[in-house]
Structure formats: structure tokens, C-alpha cells
């Protein structure tokens, strides 16, 4: 969709980019079982909560101060991009992206790049 300011924007069927990570890739990195992520999940928070619970902390997730939860979520986001992303492959992407949002997005990027090159 082209916005009024001329910028190209896309809506996906999922809440955020982390929802496209396959739970098996996450399991490999963390060594813990994870459910398949739902489209509307706050995936980094889901992961941070499961990891926190697995650490047998003396404080439940909901008892942590918000700043401490935010730190844990931030660490998860970094690990998703550095350790989980390299474990994603075509089969996992297809498994996590049943509606084909990512291939469509990549085709759009390729089209825009081709248009840019042609205009130069």
C-alpha cells in the first residue's frame, strides 16, 4: 500500500516480526520447550516469561518490576536476531508464515529495487 506521503507500507497478519520465528528454532537456542506462537502473541515476552520460569526464580514473572521484565524481553529480542534467526530456514519460515506474508514482502522489495535501478 502506498501511503499519502508516498512511502510504501505493509500490514502483515502477525503482531510483529518475532511472530514469524518458528518455535523449533527458539527451542534449539534456549533448550526449552516452546509452543507454536500465535499471530497476536508478544513473542519476546512469551519467551522471556518461559525462560524466567525455567530459572526457578524465587519471584514469579508477574512479581518482577516492569523494568526488570523489560530487560529480560530486551535480551530475548537480541538473542532472537543473533542466535535464532540463523536457525530459520525455508521449511521453518513456511511453517511459521502460513499466509505467505514474508515472500510477498520480499517480492515487493525486489520490485521497488528494480524500479529504483530503472529510474537511475
PDB file of C-alpha atoms in Angstrom:
ATOM      1  CA  UNK A   1       0.000   0.000   0.000  1.00  0.00           C
ATOM      2  CA  UNK A   2       1.360   3.426  -0.860  1.00  0.00           C
ATOM      3  CA  UNK A   3       0.685   5.928   1.918  1.00  0.00           C
ATOM      4  CA  UNK A   4      -0.353   9.525   1.340  1.00  0.00           C
ATOM      5  CA  UNK A   5       3.257  10.649   1.943  1.00  0.00           C
ATOM      6  CA  UNK A   6       4.437   8.378  -0.879  1.00  0.00           C
ATOM      7  CA  UNK A   7       6.016   5.784   1.412  1.00  0.00           C
ATOM      8  CA  UNK A   8       5.290   2.117   0.876  1.00  0.00           C
ATOM      9  CA  UNK A   9       3.792   0.289   3.868  1.00  0.00           C
ATOM     10  CA  UNK A  10       2.609  -3.254   4.529  1.00  0.00           C
ATOM     11  CA  UNK A  11       0.339  -4.801   7.080  1.00  0.00           C
ATOM     12  CA  UNK A  12       1.028  -8.394   7.962  1.00  0.00           C
ATOM     13  CA  UNK A  13      -1.197 -10.974   9.550  1.00  0.00           C
ATOM     14  CA  UNK A  14       1.007 -11.157  12.620  1.00  0.00           C
ATOM     15  CA  UNK A  15       1.644  -8.800  15.512  1.00  0.00           C
ATOM     16  CA  UNK A  16       5.383  -8.299  14.974  1.00  0.00           C
ATOM     17  CA  UNK A  17       8.351  -9.767  13.105  1.00  0.00           C
ATOM     18  CA  UNK A  18       9.148 -12.106  16.007  1.00  0.00           C
ATOM     19  CA  UNK A  19       5.874 -13.941  15.349  1.00  0.00           C
ATOM     20  CA  UNK A  20       7.478 -15.304  12.173  1.00  0.00           C
ATOM     21  CA  UNK A  21      10.119 -17.203  14.151  1.00  0.00           C
ATOM     22  CA  UNK A  22       9.457 -20.921  14.298  1.00  0.00           C
ATOM     23  CA  UNK A  23       9.192 -22.291  17.818  1.00  0.00           C
ATOM     24  CA  UNK A  24      11.600 -25.151  16.989  1.00  0.00           C
ATOM     25  CA  UNK A  25      14.383 -22.663  16.204  1.00  0.00           C
ATOM     26  CA  UNK A  26      13.703 -20.959  19.541  1.00  0.00           C
ATOM     27  CA  UNK A  27      13.761 -24.330  21.334  1.00  0.00           C
ATOM     28  CA  UNK A  28      17.167 -25.153  19.832  1.00  0.00           C
ATOM     29  CA  UNK A  29      18.667 -21.931  21.140  1.00  0.00           C
ATOM     30  CA  UNK A  30      17.128 -21.943  24.604  1.00  0.00           C
ATOM     31  CA  UNK A  31      16.998 -25.694  25.195  1.00  0.00           C
ATOM     32  CA  UNK A  32      13.445 -25.374  26.493  1.00  0.00           C
ATOM     33  CA  UNK A  33      10.088 -26.430  25.049  1.00  0.00           C
ATOM     34  CA  UNK A  34       8.086 -23.622  23.456  1.00  0.00           C
ATOM     35  CA  UNK A  35       4.589 -23.731  21.983  1.00  0.00           C
ATOM     36  CA  UNK A  36       3.920 -22.623  18.417  1.00  0.00           C
ATOM     37  CA  UNK A  37       3.470 -18.866  18.565  1.00  0.00           C
ATOM     38  CA  UNK A  38       0.084 -17.350  17.797  1.00  0.00           C
ATOM     39  CA  UNK A  39      -0.236 -14.415  15.399  1.00  0.00           C
ATOM     40  CA  UNK A  40      -1.094 -11.955  18.176  1.00  0.00           C
ATOM     41  CA  UNK A  41       1.408 -13.145  20.787  1.00  0.00           C
ATOM     42  CA  UNK A  42       4.032 -10.813  22.185  1.00  0.00           C
ATOM     43  CA  UNK A  43       6.667 -13.408  21.314  1.00  0.00           C
ATOM     44  CA  UNK A  44       9.680 -11.844  23.076  1.00  0.00           C
ATOM     45  CA  UNK A  45       7.634 -11.573  26.259  1.00  0.00           C
ATOM     46  CA  UNK A  46       6.320 -15.140  25.911  1.00  0.00           C
ATOM     47  CA  UNK A  47       9.894 -16.392  25.569  1.00  0.00           C
ATOM     48  CA  UNK A  48      11.218 -14.225  28.423  1.00  0.00           C
ATOM     49  CA  UNK A  49       8.476 -15.494  30.720  1.00  0.00           C
ATOM     50  CA  UNK A  50       9.154 -19.159  29.874  1.00  0.00           C
ATOM     51  CA  UNK A  51      12.910 -18.680  30.341  1.00  0.00           C
ATOM     52  CA  UNK A  52      12.317 -16.865  33.644  1.00  0.00           C
ATOM     53  CA  UNK A  53      10.041 -19.648  34.898  1.00  0.00           C
ATOM     54  CA  UNK A  54      12.631 -22.273  33.908  1.00  0.00           C
ATOM     55  CA  UNK A  55      15.280 -20.480  36.005  1.00  0.00           C
ATOM     56  CA  UNK A  56      13.320 -21.386  39.160  1.00  0.00           C
ATOM     57  CA  UNK A  57      13.465 -17.800  40.347  1.00  0.00           C
ATOM     58  CA  UNK A  58      12.144 -17.037  43.790  1.00  0.00           C
ATOM     59  CA  UNK A  59       9.890 -14.384  42.210  1.00  0.00           C
ATOM     60  CA  UNK A  60       7.137 -15.090  39.712  1.00  0.00           C
ATOM     61  CA  UNK A  61       7.210 -13.173  36.418  1.00  0.00           C
ATOM     62  CA  UNK A  62       4.240 -11.042  37.452  1.00  0.00           C
ATOM     63  CA  UNK A  63       6.024 -10.090  40.694  1.00  0.00           C
ATOM     64  CA  UNK A  64       9.014  -8.626  38.853  1.00  0.00           C
ATOM     65  CA  UNK A  65       9.212  -4.879  38.464  1.00  0.00           C
ATOM     66  CA  UNK A  66       8.346  -3.734  34.944  1.00  0.00           C
ATOM     67  CA  UNK A  67      11.914  -2.509  34.352  1.00  0.00           C
ATOM     68  CA  UNK A  68      13.277  -5.992  35.122  1.00  0.00           C
ATOM     69  CA  UNK A  69      10.748  -7.642  32.796  1.00  0.00           C
ATOM     70  CA  UNK A  70      11.677  -5.122  30.089  1.00  0.00           C
ATOM     71  CA  UNK A  71      15.376  -6.028  30.496  1.00  0.00           C
ATOM     72  CA  UNK A  72      14.599  -9.708  30.069  1.00  0.00           C
ATOM     73  CA  UNK A  73      12.456  -9.043  26.994  1.00  0.00           C
ATOM     74  CA  UNK A  74      15.222  -6.878  25.515  1.00  0.00           C
ATOM     75  CA  UNK A  75      17.751  -9.695  25.971  1.00  0.00           C
ATOM     76  CA  UNK A  76      15.371 -12.099  24.242  1.00  0.00           C
ATOM     77  CA  UNK A  77      14.960  -9.738  21.280  1.00  0.00           C
ATOM     78  CA  UNK A  78      18.724  -9.570  20.837  1.00  0.00           C
ATOM     79  CA  UNK A  79      19.071 -13.331  21.056  1.00  0.00           C
ATOM     80  CA  UNK A  80      16.267 -13.841  18.552  1.00  0.00           C
ATOM     81  CA  UNK A  81      18.105 -11.774  15.956  1.00  0.00           C
ATOM     82  CA  UNK A  82      21.576 -13.132  16.671  1.00  0.00           C
ATOM     83  CA  UNK A  83      21.012 -16.801  17.527  1.00  0.00           C
ATOM     84  CA  UNK A  84      17.511 -17.811  16.449  1.00  0.00           C
ATOM     85  CA  UNK A  85      17.353 -16.085  13.064  1.00  0.00           C
ATOM     86  CA  UNK A  86      20.317 -18.074  11.681  1.00  0.00           C
ATOM     87  CA  UNK A  87      18.401 -21.274  12.544  1.00  0.00           C
ATOM     88  CA  UNK A  88      15.442 -20.277  10.401  1.00  0.00           C
ATOM     89  CA  UNK A  89      15.205 -22.000   7.037  1.00  0.00           C
ATOM     90  CA  UNK A  90      12.671 -22.227   4.251  1.00  0.00           C
ATOM     91  CA  UNK A  91      10.665 -25.032   5.875  1.00  0.00           C
ATOM     92  CA  UNK A  92      10.506 -23.209   9.194  1.00  0.00           C
ATOM     93  CA  UNK A  93       9.523 -19.935   7.585  1.00  0.00           C
ATOM     94  CA  UNK A  94       6.733 -21.637   5.659  1.00  0.00           C
ATOM     95  CA  UNK A  95       5.641 -23.341   8.877  1.00  0.00           C
ATOM     96  CA  UNK A  96       5.509 -20.063  10.779  1.00  0.00           C
ATOM     97  CA  UNK A  97       4.173 -17.943   7.890  1.00  0.00           C
ATOM     98  CA  UNK A  98       1.230 -19.896   6.547  1.00  0.00           C
ATOM     99  CA  UNK A  99      -0.255 -16.846   4.836  1.00  0.00           C
ATOM    100  CA  UNK A 100       2.929 -16.067   2.864  1.00  0.00           C
ATOM    101  CA  UNK A 101       3.476 -12.568   4.239  1.00  0.00           C
ATOM    102  CA  UNK A 102       7.284 -12.723   4.098  1.00  0.00           C
ATOM    103  CA  UNK A 103       7.637 -13.953   0.468  1.00  0.00           C
ATOM    104  CA  UNK A 104       5.128 -11.301  -0.629  1.00  0.00           C
ATOM    105  CA  UNK A 105       7.064  -8.651   1.282  1.00  0.00           C
ATOM    106  CA  UNK A 106      10.352  -9.770  -0.301  1.00  0.00           C
ATOM    107  CA  UNK A 107       8.799  -9.699  -3.789  1.00  0.00           C
ATOM    108  CA  UNK A 108       7.654  -6.132  -3.111  1.00  0.00           C
ATOM    109  CA  UNK A 109      11.159  -5.156  -2.021  1.00  0.00           C
ATOM    110  CA  UNK A 110      12.599  -6.689  -5.188  1.00  0.00           C
ATOM    111  CA  UNK A 111      10.064  -4.760  -7.292  1.00  0.00           C
ATOM    112  CA  UNK A 112      10.870  -1.459  -5.594  1.00  0.00           C
ATOM    113  CA  UNK A 113      14.608  -2.081  -6.023  1.00  0.00           C
ATOM    114  CA  UNK A 114      14.116  -2.832  -9.724  1.00  0.00           C
ATOM    115  CA  UNK A 115      12.072   0.352 -10.139  1.00  0.00           C
ATOM    116  CA  UNK A 116      14.774   2.317  -8.336  1.00  0.00           C
ATOM    117  CA  UNK A 117      17.518   0.883 -10.573  1.00  0.00           C
ATOM    118  CA  UNK A 118      15.470   1.594 -13.705  1.00  0.00           C
ATOM    119  CA  UNK A 119      14.907   5.217 -12.647  1.00  0.00           C
ATOM    120  CA  UNK A 120      18.641   5.892 -12.198  1.00  0.00           C
TER     121      UNK A 120
END
